Coordinates of C-alpha atoms and ligand atoms in Angstrom, one line a residue:
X1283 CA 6.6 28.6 2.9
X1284 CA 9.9 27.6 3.7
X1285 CA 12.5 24.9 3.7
X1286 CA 12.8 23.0 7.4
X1287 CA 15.8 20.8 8.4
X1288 CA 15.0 17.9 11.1
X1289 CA 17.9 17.1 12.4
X1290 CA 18.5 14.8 15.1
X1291 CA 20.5 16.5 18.1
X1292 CA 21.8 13.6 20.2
X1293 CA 23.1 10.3 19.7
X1294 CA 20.0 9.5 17.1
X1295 CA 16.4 7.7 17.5
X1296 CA 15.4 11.3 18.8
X1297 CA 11.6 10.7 17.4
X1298 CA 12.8 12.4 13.9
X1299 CA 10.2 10.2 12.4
X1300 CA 7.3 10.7 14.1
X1301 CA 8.2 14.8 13.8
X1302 CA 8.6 14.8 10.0
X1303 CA 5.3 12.8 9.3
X1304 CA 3.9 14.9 11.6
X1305 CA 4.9 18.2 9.7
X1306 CA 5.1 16.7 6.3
X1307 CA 1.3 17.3 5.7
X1308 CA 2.4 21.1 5.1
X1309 CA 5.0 20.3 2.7
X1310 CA 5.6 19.4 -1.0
X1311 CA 8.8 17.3 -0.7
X1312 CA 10.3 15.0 1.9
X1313 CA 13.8 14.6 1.2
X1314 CA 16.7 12.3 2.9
X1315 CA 20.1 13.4 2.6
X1316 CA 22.8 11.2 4.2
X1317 CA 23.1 7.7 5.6
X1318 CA 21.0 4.5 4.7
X1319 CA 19.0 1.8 6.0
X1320 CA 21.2 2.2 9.0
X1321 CA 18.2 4.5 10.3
X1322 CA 15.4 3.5 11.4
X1323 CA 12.4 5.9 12.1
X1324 CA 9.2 5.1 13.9
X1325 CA 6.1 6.4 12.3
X1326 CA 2.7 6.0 14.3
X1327 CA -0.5 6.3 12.7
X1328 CA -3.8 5.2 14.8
X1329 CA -3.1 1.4 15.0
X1330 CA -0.2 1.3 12.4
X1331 CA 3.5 1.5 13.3
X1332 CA 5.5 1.8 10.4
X1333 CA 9.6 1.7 10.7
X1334 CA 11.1 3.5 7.6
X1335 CA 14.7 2.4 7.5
X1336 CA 15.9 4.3 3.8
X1337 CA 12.4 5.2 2.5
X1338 CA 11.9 9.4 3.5
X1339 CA 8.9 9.5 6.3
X1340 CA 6.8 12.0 3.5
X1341 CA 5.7 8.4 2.3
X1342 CA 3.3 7.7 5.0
X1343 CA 1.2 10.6 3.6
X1344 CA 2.4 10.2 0.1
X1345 CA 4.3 13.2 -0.4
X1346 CA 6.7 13.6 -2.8
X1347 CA 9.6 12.0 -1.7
X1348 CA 13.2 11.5 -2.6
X1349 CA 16.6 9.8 -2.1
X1350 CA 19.1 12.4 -2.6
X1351 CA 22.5 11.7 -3.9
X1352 CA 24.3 12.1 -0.1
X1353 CA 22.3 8.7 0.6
X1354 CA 24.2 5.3 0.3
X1355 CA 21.8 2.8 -0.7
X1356 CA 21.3 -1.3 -0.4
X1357 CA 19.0 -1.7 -3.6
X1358 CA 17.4 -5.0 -2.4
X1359 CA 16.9 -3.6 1.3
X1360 CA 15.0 -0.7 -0.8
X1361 CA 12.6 -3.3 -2.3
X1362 CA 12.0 -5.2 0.4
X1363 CA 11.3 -2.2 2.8
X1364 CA 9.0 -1.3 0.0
X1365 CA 7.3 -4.5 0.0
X1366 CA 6.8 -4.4 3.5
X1367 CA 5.7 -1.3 3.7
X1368 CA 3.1 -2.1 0.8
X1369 CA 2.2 -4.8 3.0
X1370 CA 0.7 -2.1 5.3
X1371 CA -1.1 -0.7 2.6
X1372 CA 0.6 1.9 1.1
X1373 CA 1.3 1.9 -2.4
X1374 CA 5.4 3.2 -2.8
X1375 CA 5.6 4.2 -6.7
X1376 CA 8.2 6.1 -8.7
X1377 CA 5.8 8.8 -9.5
X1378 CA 6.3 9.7 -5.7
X1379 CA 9.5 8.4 -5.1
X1380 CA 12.9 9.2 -6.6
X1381 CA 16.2 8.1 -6.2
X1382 CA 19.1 10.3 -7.3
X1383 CA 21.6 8.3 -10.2
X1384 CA 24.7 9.8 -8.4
X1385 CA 24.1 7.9 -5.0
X1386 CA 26.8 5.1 -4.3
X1387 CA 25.6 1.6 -3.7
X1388 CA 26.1 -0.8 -0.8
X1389 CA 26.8 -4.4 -2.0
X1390 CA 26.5 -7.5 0.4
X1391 CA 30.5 -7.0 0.2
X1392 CA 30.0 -3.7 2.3
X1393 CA 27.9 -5.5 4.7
X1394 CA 30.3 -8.8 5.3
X1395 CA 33.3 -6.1 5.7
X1396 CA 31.4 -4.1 8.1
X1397 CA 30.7 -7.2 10.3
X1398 CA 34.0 -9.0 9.6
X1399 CA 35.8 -5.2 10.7
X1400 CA 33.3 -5.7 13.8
X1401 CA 34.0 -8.9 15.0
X1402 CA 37.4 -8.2 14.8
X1403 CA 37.6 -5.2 16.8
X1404 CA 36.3 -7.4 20.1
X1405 CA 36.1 -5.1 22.7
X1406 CA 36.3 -1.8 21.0
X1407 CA 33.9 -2.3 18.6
X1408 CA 31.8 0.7 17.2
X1409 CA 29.0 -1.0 17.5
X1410 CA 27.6 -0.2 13.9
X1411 CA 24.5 -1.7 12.5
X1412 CA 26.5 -4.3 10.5
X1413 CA 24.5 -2.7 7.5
X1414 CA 27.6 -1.8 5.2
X1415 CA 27.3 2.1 5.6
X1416 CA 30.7 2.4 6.4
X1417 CA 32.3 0.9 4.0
X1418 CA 30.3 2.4 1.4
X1419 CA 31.4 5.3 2.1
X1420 CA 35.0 4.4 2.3
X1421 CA 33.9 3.5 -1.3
X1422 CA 32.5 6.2 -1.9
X1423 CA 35.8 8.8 -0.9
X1424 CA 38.2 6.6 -2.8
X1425 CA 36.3 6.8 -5.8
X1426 CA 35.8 2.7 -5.8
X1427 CA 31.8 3.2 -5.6
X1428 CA 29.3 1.8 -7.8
X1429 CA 27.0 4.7 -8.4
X1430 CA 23.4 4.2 -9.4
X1431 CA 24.1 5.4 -12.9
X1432 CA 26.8 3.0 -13.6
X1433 CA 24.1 0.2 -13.6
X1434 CA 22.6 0.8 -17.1
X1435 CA 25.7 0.4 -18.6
X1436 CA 27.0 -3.5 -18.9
X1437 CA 30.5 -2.1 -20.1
X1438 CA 31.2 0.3 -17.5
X1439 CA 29.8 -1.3 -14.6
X1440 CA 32.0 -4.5 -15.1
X1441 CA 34.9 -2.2 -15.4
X1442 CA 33.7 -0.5 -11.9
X1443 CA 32.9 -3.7 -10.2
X1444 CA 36.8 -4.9 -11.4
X1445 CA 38.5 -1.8 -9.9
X1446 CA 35.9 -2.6 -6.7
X1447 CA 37.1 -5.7 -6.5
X1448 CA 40.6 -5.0 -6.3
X1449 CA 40.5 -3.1 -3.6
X1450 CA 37.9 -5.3 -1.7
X1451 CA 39.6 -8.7 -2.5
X1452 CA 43.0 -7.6 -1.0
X1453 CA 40.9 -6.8 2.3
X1454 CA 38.7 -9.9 2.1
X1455 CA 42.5 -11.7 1.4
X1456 CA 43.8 -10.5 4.6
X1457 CA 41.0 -11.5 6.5
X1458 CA 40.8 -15.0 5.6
X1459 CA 37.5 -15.2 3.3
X1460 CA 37.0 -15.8 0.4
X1461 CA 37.3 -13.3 -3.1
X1462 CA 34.5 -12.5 -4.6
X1463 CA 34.2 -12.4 -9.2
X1464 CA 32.8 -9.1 -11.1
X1465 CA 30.1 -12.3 -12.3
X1466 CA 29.5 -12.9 -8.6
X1467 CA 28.3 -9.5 -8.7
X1468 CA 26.9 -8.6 -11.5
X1469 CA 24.3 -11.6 -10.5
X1470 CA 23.5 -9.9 -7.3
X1471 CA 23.0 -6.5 -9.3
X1472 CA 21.1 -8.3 -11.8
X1473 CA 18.0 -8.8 -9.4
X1474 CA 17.8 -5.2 -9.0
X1475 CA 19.4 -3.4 -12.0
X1476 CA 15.6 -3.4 -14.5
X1477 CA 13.0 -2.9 -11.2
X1478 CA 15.4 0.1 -9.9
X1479 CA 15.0 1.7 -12.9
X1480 CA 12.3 3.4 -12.5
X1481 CA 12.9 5.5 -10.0
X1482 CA 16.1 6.6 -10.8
X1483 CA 16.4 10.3 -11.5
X1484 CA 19.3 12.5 -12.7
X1485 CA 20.5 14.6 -9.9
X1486 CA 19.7 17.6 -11.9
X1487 CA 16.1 17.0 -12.5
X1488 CA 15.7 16.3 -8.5
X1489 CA 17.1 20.1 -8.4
X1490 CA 14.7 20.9 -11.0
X1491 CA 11.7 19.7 -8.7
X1492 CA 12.6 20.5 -5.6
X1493 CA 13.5 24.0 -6.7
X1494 CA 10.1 24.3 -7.9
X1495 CA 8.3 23.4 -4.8
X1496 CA 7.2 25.5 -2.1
X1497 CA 8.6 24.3 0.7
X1498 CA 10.8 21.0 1.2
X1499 CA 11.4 19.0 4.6
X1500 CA 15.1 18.1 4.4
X1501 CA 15.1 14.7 6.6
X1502 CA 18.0 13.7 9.0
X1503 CA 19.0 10.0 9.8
X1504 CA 21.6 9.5 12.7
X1505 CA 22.3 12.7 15.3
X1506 CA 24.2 15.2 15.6
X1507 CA 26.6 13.1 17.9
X1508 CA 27.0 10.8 15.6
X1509 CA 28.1 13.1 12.5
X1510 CA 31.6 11.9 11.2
X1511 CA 33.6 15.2 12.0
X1512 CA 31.9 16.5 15.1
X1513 CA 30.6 13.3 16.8
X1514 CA 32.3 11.6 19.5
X1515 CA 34.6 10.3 16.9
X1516 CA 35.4 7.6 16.5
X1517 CA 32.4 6.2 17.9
X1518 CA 29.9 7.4 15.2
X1519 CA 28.0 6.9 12.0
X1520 CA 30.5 7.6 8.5
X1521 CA 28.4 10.5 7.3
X1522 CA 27.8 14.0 8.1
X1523 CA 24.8 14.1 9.9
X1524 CA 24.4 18.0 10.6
X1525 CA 22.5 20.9 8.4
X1526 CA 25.5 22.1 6.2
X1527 CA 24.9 18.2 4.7
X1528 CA 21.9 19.0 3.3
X1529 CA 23.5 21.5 0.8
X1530 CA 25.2 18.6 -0.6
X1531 CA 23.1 15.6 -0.4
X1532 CA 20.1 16.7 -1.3
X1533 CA 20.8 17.4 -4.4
X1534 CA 19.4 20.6 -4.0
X1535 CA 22.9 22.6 -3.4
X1536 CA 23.1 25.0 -0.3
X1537 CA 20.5 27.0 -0.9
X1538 CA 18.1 24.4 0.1
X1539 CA 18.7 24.9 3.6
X1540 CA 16.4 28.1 5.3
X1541 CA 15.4 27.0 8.8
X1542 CA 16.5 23.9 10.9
X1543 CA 14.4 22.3 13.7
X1544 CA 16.4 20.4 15.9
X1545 CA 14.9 16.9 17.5
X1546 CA 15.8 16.8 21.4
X1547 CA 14.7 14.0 23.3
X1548 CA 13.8 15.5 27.1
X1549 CA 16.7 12.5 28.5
X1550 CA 19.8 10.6 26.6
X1551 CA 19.7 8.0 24.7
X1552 CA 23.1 5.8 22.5
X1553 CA 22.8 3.1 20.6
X1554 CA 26.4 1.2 20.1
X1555 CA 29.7 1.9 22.3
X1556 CA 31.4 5.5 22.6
X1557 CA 31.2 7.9 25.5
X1558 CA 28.0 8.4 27.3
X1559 CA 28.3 11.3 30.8
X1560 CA 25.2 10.9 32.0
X1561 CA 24.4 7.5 31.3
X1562 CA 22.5 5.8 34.2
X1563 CA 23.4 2.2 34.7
X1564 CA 20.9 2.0 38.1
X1565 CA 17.6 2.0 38.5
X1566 CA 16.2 5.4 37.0
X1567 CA 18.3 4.1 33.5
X1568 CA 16.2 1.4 33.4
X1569 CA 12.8 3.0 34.1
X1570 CA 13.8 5.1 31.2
X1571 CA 14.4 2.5 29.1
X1572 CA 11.3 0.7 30.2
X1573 CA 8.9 3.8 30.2
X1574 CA 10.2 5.2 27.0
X1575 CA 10.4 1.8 25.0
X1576 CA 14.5 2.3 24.2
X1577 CA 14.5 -0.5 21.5
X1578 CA 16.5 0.2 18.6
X1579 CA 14.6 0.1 15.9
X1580 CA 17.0 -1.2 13.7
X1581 CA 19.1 -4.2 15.2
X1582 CA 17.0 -4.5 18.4
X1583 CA 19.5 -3.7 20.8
X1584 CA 18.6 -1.9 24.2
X1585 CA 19.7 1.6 24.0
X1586 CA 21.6 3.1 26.5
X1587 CA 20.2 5.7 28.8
X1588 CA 20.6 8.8 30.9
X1589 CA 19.7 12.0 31.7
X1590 CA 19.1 15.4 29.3
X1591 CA 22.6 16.6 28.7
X1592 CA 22.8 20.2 28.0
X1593 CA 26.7 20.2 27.5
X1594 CA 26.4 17.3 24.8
X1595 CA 24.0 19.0 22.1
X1596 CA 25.3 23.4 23.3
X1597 CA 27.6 22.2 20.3
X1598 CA 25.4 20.2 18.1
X1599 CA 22.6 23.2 18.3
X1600 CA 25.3 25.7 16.9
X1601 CA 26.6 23.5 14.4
X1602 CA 23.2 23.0 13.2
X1603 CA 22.4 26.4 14.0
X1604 CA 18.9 25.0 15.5
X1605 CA 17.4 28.1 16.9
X1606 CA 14.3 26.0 17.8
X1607 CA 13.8 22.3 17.9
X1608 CA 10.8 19.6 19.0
X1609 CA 11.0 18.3 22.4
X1610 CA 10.4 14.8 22.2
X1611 CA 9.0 11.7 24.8
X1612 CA 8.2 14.0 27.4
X1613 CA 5.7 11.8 28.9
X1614 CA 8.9 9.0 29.9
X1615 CA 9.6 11.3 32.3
X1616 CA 6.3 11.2 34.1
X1617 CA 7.3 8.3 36.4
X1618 CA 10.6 10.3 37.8
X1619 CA 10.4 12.3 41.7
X1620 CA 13.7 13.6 40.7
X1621 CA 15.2 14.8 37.5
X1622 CA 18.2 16.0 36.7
X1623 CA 20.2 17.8 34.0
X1624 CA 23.9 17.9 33.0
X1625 CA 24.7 21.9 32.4
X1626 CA 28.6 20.8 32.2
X1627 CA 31.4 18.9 32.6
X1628 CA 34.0 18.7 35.5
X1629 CA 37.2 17.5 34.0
X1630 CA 40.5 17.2 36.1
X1631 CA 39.2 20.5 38.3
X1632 CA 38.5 22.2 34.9
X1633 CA 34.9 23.1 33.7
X1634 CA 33.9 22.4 30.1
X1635 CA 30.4 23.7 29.0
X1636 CA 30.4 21.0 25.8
X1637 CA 32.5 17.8 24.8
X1638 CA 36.0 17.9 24.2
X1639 CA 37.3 15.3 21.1
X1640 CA 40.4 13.8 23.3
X1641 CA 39.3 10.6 24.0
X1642 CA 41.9 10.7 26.9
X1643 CA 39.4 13.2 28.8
X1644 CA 36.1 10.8 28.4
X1645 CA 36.9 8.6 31.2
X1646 CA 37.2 11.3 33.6
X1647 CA 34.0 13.3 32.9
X1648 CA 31.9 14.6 36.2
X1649 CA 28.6 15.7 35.1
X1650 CA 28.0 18.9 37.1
X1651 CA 24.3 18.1 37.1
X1652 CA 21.1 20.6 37.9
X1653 CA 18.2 18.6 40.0
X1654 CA 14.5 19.2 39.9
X1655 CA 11.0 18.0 40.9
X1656 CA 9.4 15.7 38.7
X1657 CA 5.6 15.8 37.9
X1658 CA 4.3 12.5 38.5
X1659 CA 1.5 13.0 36.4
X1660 CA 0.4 12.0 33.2
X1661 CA 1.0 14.4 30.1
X1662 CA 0.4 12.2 27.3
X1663 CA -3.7 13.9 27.4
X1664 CA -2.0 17.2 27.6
X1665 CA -3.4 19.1 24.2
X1666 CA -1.4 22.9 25.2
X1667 CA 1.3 23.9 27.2
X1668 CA -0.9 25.0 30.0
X1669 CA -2.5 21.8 30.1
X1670 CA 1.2 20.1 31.4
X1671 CA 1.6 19.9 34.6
X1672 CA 3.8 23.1 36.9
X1673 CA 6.7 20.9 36.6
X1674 CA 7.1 19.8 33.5
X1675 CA 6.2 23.5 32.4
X1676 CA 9.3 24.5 34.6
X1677 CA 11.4 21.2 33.0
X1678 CA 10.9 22.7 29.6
X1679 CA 11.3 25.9 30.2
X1680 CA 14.9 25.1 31.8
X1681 CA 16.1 23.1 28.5
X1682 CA 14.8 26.1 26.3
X1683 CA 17.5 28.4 28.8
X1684 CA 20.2 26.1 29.5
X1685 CA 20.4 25.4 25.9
X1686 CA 19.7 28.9 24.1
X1687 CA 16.8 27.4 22.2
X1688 CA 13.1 27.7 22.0
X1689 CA 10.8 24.5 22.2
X1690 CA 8.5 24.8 19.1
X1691 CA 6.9 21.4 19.3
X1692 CA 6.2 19.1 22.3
X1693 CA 5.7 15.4 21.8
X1694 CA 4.4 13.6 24.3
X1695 CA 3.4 10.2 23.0
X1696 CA 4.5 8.4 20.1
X1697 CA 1.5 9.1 17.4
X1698 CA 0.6 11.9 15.9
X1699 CA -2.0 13.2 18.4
X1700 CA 0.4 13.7 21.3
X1701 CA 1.9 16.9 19.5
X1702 CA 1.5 20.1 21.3
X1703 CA 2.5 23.2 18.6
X1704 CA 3.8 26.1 20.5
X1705 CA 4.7 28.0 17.4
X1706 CA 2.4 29.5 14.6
X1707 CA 4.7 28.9 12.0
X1708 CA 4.1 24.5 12.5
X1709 CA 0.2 25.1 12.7
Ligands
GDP3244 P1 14.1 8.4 15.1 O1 15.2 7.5 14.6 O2 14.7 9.7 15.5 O3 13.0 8.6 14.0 O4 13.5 7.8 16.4 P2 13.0 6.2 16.5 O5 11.8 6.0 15.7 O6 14.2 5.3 16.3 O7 12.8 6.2 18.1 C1 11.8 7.0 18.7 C2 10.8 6.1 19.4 O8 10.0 6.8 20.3 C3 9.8 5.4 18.4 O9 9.4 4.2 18.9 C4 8.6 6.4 18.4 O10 7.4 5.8 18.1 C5 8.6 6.8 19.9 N1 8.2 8.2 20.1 C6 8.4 9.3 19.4 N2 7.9 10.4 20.1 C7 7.5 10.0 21.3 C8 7.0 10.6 22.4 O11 6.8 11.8 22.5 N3 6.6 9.8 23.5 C9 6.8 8.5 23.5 N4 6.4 7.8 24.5 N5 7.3 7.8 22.4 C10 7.7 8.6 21.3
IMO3245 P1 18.3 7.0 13.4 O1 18.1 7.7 12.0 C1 20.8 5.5 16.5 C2 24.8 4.2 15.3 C3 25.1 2.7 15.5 C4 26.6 2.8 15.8 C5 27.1 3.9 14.9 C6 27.8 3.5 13.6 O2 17.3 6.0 13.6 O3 18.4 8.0 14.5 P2 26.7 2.6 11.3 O4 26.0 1.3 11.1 O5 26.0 3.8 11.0 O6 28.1 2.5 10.8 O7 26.9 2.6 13.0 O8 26.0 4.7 14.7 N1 23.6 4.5 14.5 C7 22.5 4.9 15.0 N2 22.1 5.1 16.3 N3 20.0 5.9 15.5 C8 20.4 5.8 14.2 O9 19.6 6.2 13.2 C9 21.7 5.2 13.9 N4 22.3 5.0 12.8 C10 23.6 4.5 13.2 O10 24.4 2.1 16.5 O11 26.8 3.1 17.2
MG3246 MG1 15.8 5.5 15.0

């Protein structure tokens, strides 16, 4: 067997969820490697829907399942998505779930900053989650963290929390609320400090496991778009969201990564502000919205919508270097007489075939768009390829030339019955 990537491809909420539970079955480990709780994957099992925020999808089917040290994490929004997933009925325990000691913590200080930077943006907000991620990783780079290790330690983690808190009280200073004490926090870390325990691992014995599986399934959070360097910057998430971050937050070094299936969603969806071509702000936007349920999972917010944009993910497939990837919510587009796709960009006369980073050149996108004939037909009963209707045959068949990629796995519907595999190696 061998190591698989899922990485999302677009602006995130891609259906990497309901892709790795499906796969995970086949695989010994389920590992997350970047971001937090700032995700939030929908998982659909016969009448259950679970939404995994920072617990790895492999979970659902108890798989082996870890935290890896690239992963900023809010220790009581870990136990309380643990009790709620509990509440479902599964049973989350350390024997099955670790959490590497060199991850960096997010404290309720990350969270107020990340709001209180928010608010004061106004209008050009990001648009984040308001979960903290950011600032933990600010942390995180200027070696302010509070890693998981220092908690074991009363000594050094007061020192930590005093060199945090010099940093964090200048900011909170400046913006006019109030400082916060190294005992103010060590009774927040208190609740957590003993029941974390237990599922803390040393980085080095994750690498020890993991080496020793078979196969691993290396799990993205976020997109493509929405990776720190090569998103639509600086509207994005504040970690690197594409392959090459597996090597390092895994904890499994670069080795780790062998084969990467990409998650493409067959329209576009955004969650938060930033630059969006093909967005549709008439009446096919919201009939995507409406058909294909574009709730974020996370803060509840309607997601944006538009049409497939080949020019958007050209770059995120290479970066990834996603040779095939999962076509996902097919079936939204059932409802549509027309579809279209963007193949590229028309900016002032000249043609780009992918994004440029000056935010100057945004505004003045034209999507150079391809049309076809919808289906209007159901394909959620659809078991094969042959089974889809002409159309939808020709709509996939388009994306896999347009964007230099082969469609391994269809989804079309939300559990894990509505998978077509088109590829042995998935079977
Ligand atoms: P993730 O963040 O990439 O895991 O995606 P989300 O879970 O945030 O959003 C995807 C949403 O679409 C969830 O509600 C899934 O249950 C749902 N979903 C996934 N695949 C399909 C599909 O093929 N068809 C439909 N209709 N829904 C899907
Ligand atoms: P999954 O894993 C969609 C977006 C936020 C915001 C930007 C920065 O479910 O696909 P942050 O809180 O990370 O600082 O917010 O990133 N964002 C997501 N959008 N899906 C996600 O995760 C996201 N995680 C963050 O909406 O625009
Ligand atoms: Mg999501």
């Amino acid at each position: 067997m061998t190591n698989v990537t899922i990485i999302g491809l677009q602006w995130g909420d891609e259906g990497k969820g309901k892709i790795v539970d499906f796969l995970s079955d086949k695989f010994d480990a389920v590992v997350r490697f970047q971001g937090g709780h700032n995700a939030g994957h929908t998982i659909k099992v016969g009448d259950q829907v679970y939404k995994l925020s920072l617990l790895p999808s492999g979970l659902i089917r108890n798989k082996f399942s870890v935290i890896g040290s690239g992963v900023v994490v809010d220790a009581a929004a870990f136990f309380s998505e643990i009790e709620r997933i509990e509440a479902q009925g599964l049973k989350i325990s350390p024997e099955k779930l670790a959490i590497a000691d060199n991850c960096c913590l997010i404290l309720s200080i990350h969270r107020e900053l990340d709001q209180l930077l928010e608010a004061q943006k106004g209008e050009n907000k990001i648009g984040t989650t308001g979960r903290g991620i950011g600032p933990a990783y600010e942390d995180k780079a200027g070696r302010r963290a509070i890693r998981i290790c220092d908690l074991f330690n009363d000594e050094i983690l007061r020192e930590r929390l005093k060199n945090l808190l010099f940093y964090h009280n200048l900011l909170r200073k400046s913006l006019g609320v109030e400082e916060r004490s190294v005992d103010d926090l060590i009774v927040e870390l208190n609740q957590i400090r003993t029941k974390i325990k237990p599922f803390v691992r040393s980085s080095y014995e994750i690498l020890q496991k993991l080496t020793s599986c078979k196969s691993v399934m290396f799990e993205g959070a976020q997109g493509a778009l929405l990776d720190v360097g090569f998103g639509t910057y600086p509207f994005v998430t504040s970690s690197n969201t594409i392959a090459a971050q597996v090597g390092l937050g895994s904890c499994m070094g670069s080795d780790a990564i062998q084969k990467t299936l990409g998650i493409l969603k067959a329209y576009t969806t955004r969650v938060g502000s930033g630059p969006f071509p093909t967005e549709l702000n008439d009446e096919a936007g919201k009939m995507l919205r409406e058909a294909g349920n574009e709730i974020g999972t996370v803060t509840g917010r309607t997601r944006r919508c538009g049409w497939f944009d080949a020019a958007l993910v050209r770059h995120s497939i290479k970066m990834s270097n996603a040779k095939e990837i999962a076509l996902t919510k097919l079936d939204v587009l059932d409802w549509f007489k027309k579809i279209k796709i963007c193949v590229a960009y028309k900016i002032d006369g000249k043609i780009y075939e992918y994004l440029p980073q000056s935010i100057d050149l945004w505004d003045k996108i034209e999507p150079i768009y391809q049309e076809f004939d919808g289906w209007l037909a159901k394909t959620s009963d659809a078991k094969t390829f042959d089974e889809l209707p002409q159309n939808a045959q020709k709509y996939i068949k388009k994306i896999e030339e347009i964007c230099g990629v082969k469609v391994s796995i269809l989804s079309n519907g939300a559990g894990r019955n509505n998978t077509i595999i088109l590829d042995e190696f998935y079977k």
